[in-house]
CSV table of C-alpha atoms and ligand atoms in Angstrom, one decimal:
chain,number,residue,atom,x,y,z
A,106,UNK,CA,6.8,26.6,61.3
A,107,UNK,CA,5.2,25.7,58.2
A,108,UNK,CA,5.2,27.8,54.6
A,109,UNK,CA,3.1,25.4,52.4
A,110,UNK,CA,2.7,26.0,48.4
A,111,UNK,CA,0.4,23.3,47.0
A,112,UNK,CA,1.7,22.6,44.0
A,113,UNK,CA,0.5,20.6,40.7
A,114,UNK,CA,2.6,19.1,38.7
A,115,UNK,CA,0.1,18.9,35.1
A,116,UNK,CA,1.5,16.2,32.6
A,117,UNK,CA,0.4,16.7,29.1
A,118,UNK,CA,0.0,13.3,26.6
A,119,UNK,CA,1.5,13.2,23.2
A,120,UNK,CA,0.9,16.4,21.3
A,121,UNK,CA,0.4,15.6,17.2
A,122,UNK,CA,2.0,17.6,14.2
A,123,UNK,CA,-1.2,18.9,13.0
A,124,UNK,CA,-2.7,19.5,16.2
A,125,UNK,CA,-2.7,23.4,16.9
A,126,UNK,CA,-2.7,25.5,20.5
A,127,UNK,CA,-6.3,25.8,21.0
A,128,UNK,CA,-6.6,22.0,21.0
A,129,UNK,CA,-3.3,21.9,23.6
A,130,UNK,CA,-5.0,25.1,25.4
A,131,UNK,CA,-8.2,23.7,25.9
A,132,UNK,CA,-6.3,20.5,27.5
A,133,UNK,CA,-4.1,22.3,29.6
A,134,UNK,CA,-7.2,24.4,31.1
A,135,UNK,CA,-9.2,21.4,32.1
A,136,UNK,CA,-6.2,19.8,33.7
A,137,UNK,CA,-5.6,23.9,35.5
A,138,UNK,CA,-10.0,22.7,36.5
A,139,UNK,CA,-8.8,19.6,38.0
A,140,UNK,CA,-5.3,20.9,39.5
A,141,UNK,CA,-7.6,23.7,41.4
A,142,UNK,CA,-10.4,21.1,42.1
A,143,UNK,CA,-7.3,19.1,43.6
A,144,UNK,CA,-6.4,22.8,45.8
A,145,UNK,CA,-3.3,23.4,43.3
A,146,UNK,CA,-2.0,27.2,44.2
A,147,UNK,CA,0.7,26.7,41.3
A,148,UNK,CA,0.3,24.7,38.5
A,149,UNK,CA,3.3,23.4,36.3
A,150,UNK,CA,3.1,22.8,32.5
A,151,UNK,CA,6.3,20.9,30.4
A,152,UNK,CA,8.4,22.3,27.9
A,153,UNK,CA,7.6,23.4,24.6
A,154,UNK,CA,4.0,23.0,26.2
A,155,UNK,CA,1.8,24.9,23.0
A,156,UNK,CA,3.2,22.5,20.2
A,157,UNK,CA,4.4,18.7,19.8
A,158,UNK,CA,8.5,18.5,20.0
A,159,UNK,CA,9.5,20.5,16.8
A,160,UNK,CA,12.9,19.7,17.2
A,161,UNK,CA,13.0,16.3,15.9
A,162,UNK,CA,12.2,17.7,12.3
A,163,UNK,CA,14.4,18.7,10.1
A,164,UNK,CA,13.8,21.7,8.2
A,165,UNK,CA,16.5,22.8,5.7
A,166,UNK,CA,15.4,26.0,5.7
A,167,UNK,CA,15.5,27.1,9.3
A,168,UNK,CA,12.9,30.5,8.8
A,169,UNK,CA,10.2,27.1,7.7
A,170,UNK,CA,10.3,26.9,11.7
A,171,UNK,CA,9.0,29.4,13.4
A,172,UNK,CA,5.5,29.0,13.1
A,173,UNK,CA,6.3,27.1,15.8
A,174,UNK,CA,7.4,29.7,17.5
A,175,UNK,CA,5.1,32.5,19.4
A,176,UNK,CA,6.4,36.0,18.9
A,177,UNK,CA,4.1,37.2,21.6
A,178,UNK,CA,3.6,35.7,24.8
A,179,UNK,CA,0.9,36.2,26.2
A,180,UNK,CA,-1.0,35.8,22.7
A,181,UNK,CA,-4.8,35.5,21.7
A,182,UNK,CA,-3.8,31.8,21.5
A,183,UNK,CA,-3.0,31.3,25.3
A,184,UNK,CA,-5.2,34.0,26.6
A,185,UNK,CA,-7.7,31.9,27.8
A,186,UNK,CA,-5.1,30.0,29.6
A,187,UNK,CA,-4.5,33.1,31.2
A,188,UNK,CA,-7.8,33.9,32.2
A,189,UNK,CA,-8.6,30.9,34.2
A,190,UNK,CA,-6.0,30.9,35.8
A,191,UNK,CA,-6.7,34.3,36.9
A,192,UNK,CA,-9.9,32.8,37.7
A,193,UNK,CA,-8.6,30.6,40.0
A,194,UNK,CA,-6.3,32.9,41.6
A,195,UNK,CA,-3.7,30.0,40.8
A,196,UNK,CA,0.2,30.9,39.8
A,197,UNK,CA,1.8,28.8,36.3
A,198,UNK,CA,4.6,28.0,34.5
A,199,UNK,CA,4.7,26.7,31.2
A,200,UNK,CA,7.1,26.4,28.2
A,201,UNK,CA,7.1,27.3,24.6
A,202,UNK,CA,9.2,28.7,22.0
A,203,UNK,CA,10.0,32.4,22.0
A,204,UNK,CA,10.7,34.5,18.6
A,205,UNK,CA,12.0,37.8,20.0
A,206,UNK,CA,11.2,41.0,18.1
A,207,UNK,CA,14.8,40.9,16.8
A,208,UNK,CA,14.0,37.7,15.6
A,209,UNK,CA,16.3,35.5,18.2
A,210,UNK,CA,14.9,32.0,19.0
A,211,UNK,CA,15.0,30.6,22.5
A,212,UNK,CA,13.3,27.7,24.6
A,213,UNK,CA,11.9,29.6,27.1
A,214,UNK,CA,9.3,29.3,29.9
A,215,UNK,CA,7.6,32.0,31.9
A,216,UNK,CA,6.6,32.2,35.5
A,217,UNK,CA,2.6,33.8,36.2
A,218,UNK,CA,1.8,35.0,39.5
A,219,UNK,CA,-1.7,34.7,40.6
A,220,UNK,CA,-3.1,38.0,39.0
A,221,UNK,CA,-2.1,36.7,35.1
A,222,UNK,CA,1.0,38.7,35.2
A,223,UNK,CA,4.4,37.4,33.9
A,224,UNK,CA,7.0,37.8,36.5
A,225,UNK,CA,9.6,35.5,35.4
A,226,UNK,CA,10.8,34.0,32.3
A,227,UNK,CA,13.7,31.8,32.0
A,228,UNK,CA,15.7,30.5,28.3
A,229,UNK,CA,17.3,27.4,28.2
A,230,UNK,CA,20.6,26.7,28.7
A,231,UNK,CA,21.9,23.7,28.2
A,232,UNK,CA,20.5,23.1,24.8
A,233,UNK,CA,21.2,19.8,24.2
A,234,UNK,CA,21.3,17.8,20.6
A,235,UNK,CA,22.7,19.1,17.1
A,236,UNK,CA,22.8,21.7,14.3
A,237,UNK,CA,22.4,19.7,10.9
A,238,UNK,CA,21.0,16.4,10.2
A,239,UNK,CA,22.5,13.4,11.3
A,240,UNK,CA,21.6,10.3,9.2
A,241,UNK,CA,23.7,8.2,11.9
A,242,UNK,CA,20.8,8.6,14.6
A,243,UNK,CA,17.7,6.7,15.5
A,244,UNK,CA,15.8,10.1,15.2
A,245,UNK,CA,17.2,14.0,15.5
A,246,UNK,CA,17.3,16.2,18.0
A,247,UNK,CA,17.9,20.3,16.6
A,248,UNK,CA,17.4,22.1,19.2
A,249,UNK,CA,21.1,23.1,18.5
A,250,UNK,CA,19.6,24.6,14.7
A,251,UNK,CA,16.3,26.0,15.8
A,252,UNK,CA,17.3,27.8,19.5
A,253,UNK,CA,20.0,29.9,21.0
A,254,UNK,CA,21.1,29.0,24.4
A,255,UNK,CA,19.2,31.1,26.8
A,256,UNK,CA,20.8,34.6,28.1
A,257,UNK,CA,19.2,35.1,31.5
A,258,UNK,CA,21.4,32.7,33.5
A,259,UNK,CA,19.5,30.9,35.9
A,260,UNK,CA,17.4,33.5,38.1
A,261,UNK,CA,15.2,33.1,41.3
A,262,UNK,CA,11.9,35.0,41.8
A,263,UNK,CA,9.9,35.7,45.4
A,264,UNK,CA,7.1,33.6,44.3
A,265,UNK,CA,3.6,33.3,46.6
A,266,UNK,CA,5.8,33.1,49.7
A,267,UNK,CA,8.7,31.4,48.4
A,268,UNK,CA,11.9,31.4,46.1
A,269,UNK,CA,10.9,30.4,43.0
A,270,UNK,CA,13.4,29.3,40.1
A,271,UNK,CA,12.7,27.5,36.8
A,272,UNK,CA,15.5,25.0,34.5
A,273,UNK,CA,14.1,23.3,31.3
A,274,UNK,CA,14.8,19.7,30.7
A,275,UNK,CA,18.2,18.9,29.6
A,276,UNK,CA,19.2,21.4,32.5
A,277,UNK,CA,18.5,19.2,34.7
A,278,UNK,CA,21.1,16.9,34.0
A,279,UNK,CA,23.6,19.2,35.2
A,280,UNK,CA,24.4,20.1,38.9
A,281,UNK,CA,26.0,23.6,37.9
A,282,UNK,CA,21.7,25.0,37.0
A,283,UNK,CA,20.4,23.7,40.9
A,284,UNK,CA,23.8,25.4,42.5
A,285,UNK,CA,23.3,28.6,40.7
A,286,UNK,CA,19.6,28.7,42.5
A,287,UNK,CA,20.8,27.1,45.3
A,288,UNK,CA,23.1,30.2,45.6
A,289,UNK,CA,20.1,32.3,45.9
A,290,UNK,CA,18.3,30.4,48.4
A,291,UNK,CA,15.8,28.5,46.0
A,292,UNK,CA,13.3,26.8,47.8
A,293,UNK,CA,11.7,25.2,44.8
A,294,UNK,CA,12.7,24.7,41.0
A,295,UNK,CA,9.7,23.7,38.7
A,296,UNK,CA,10.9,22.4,35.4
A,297,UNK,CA,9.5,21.0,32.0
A,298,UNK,CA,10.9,18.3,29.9
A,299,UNK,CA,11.0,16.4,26.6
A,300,UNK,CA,12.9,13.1,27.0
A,301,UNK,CA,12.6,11.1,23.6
A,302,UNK,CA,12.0,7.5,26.0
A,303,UNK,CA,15.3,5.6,23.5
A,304,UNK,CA,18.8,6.8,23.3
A,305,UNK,CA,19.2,8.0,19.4
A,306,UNK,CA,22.6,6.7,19.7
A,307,UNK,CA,22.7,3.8,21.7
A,308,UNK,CA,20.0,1.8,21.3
A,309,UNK,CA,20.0,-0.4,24.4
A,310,UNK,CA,19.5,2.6,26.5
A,311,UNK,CA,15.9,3.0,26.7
A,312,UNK,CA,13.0,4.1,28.5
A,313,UNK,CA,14.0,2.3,32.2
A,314,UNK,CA,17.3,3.1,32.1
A,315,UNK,CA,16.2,6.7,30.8
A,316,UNK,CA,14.0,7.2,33.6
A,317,UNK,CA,16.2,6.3,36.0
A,318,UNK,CA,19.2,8.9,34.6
A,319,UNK,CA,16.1,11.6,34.8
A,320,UNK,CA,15.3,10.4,38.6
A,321,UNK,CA,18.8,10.0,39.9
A,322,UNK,CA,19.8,13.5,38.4
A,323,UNK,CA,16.4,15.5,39.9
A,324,UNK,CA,16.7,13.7,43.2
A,325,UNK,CA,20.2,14.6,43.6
A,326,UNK,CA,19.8,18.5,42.5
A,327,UNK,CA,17.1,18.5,45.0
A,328,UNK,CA,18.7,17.5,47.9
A,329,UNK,CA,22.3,18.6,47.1
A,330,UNK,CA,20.8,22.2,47.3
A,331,UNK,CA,17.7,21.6,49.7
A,332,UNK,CA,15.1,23.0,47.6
A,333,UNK,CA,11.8,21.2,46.0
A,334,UNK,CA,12.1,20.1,42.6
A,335,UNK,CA,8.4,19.9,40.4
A,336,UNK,CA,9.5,18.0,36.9
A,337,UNK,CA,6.7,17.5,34.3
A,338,UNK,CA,6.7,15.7,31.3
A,339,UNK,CA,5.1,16.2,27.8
A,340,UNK,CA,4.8,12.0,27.1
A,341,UNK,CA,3.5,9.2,24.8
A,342,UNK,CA,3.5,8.8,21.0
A,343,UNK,CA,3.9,12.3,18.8
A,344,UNK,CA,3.8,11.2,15.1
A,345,UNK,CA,5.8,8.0,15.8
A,346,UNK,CA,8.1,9.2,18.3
A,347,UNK,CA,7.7,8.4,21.6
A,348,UNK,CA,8.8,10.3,25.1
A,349,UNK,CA,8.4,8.8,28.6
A,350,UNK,CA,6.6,10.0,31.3
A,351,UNK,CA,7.8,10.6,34.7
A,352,UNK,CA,6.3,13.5,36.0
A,353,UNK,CA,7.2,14.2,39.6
A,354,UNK,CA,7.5,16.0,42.4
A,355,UNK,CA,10.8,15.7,45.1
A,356,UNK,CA,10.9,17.1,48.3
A,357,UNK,CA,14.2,19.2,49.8
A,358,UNK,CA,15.7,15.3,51.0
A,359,UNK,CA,15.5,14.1,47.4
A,360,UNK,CA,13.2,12.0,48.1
A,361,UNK,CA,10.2,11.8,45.6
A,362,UNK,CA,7.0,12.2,47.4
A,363,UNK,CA,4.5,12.2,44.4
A,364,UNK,CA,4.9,10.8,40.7
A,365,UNK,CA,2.6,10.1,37.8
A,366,UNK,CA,2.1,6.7,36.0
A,367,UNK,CA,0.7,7.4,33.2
A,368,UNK,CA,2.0,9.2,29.8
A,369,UNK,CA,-1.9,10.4,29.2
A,370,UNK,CA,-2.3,14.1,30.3
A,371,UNK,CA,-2.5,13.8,33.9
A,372,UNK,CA,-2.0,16.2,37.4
A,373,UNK,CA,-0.2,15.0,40.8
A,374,UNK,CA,-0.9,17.5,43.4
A,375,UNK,CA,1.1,17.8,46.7
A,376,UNK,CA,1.3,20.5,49.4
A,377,UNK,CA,5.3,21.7,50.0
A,378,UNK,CA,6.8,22.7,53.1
A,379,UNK,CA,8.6,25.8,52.0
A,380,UNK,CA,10.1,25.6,55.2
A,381,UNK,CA,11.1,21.8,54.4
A,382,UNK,CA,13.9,23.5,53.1
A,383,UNK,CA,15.2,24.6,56.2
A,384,UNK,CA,17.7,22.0,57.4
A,385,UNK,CA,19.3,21.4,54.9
A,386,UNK,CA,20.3,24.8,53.9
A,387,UNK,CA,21.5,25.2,57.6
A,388,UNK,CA,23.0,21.8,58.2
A,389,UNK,CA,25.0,19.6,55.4
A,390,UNK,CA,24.7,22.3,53.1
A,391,UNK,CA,25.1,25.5,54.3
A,392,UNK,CA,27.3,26.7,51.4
A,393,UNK,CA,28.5,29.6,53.4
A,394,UNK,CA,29.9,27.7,56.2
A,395,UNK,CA,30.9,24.7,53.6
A,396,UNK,CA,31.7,25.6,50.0
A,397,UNK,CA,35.2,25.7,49.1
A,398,UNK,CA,35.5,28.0,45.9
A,399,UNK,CA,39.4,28.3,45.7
A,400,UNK,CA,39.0,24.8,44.6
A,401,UNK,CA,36.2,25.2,42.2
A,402,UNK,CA,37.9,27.5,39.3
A,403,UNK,CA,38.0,25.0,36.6
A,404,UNK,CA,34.0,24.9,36.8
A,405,UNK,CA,33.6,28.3,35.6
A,406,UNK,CA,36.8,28.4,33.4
A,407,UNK,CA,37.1,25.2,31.3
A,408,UNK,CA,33.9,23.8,29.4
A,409,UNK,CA,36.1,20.4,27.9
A,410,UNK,CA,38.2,17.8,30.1
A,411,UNK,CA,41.7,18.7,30.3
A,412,UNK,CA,43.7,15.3,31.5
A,413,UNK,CA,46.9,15.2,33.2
A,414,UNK,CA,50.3,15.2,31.6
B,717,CDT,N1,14.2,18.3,25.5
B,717,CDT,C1,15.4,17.9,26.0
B,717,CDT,O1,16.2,18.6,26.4
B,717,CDT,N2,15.6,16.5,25.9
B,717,CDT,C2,16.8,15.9,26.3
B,717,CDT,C3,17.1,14.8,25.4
B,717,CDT,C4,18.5,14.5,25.3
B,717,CDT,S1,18.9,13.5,24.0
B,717,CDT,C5,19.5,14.5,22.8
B,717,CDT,C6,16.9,15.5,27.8
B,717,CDT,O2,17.9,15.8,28.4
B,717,CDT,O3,16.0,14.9,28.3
């Protein structure tokens, strides 16, 4: 049997301070032109996809913000996003920063089926970086000031034939956001990330040695839980900072069947065996038959390390 979802996988290029969303918009539609062009039922955006990467500047005043933030999704800003992609009859995802009408901040992203509407959205988790400035570092990293971590745990949506879920960047660093999804059967996780391409505190780690922490930690989520994995980067040179690329796709064996080169905006397409996913969930890891949760406590009820006496 076969279940395929064609799937693109739409890296966008450095986005500057001043530029605003209908410049990023206008982008992200002709790469949704050349995704469908390419037979792309799905097309996957990064995070924070409407704005460059906010987080690295510091504003004292936190409220100074959120006019980076959209209070309204969708918004006349993205609405013609939403329209091709209507068009097209194709699904999306995409990120961006949500200001609730209670005024809570989150780094969320949104699943579209392929009538426009918004059947899943998903707020980050593992919010990684710091609250106040930190002269010690190369460059900051607030996501810790300007977001909340996300409330809606890590859900799975029926999806155009499959089981859809959605992480944001530094989630994927951590098994415990695939195994949550993995618990519900995922079949394919589509993520956005941010990855500034030097370590702000440790200078010799950079973009190589960056890429391959991002590869090693998507490849193994993918095949520890036997799902597809869609990873797309926002990359290149934003007002002096620079991310790295590595937009990719990786099938249900972890292996990566499709990834991008450049850090320009860019698509990689590739058609997915849903039922790619099949084996594994019934073979190595067929949690039911496998999973040993009387050992597992201290994942759910410690966050820190506790050592032995
Ligand atoms: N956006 C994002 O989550 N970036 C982080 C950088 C971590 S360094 C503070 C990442 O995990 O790629």
């Amino acid at each position: 049997m076969s279940r395929i979802l064609t799937v693109a996988a739409a890296q966008l290029g450095p986005i500057q301070k001043a530029e605003g969303r209908d410049i990023v918009v206008a982008r992200m539609i002709a790469l949704m032109d050349e995704a469908k062009a390419k037979g792309a039922e799905l097309i996957i955006y990064p995070e924070l996809a409407l704005t460059t990467f906010f987080p690295r500047w510091h504003h004292e005043d936190r409220a100074e913000a959120d006019h980076w933030f959209e209070a309204a999704m969708p918004n006349p800003a993205v609405q013609p996003l939403f329209e091709r992609a209507r068009e097209h009859g194709m699904g999306m995802s995409f990120g961006y920063a949500e200001l609730t009408p209670e005024g809570r901040h989150f780094n969320t992203s949104i699943l579209v089926d392929r009538e426009g509407t918004i059947v899943g959205k998903y707020r980050k988790i593992h919010l990684p970086g710091h609250v106040e400035f930190d002269p010690e570092r190369a460059h900051q990293h607030l996501e810790k000031r300007y977001f909340e971590p996300g409330d809606l745990g890590f859900p799975v949506w029926r999806l155009m034939g499959g089981l859809m879920g959605m992480m944001i960047c530094n989630d994927r660093r951590w098994p415990e956001s695939y195994r949550v999804m993995g618990l519900q059967g995922v079949e394919m996780v589509v993520l956005g990330f941010n990855t500034p391409s030097v370590n702000s505190q440790k200078p010799g780690e950079g973009m190589a040695q960056r890429l391959f922490h991002h590869r090693l930690s998507v490849q193994a989520g993918a095949y520890q839980n036997a799902t597809w994995v869609v990873a797309v980067a926002k990359a290149g040179d934003e007002d002096g900072h620079h991310c790295m690329g590595g937009t990719l796709i990786v099938n249900p064996d972890g292996e990566i069947v499709a990834e991008l080169e450049s850090e320009a905006d860019g698509v990689i397409v590739h058609a997915c065996d849903l039922d790619d996913t099949r084996f594994g969930k019934a073979t190595i890891f067929d949690f039911k038959r496998h999973r040993r949760i009387e050992h597992y406590g201290p994942i759910t009820a410690q966050v820190g390390v506790i050592e032995p006496e």
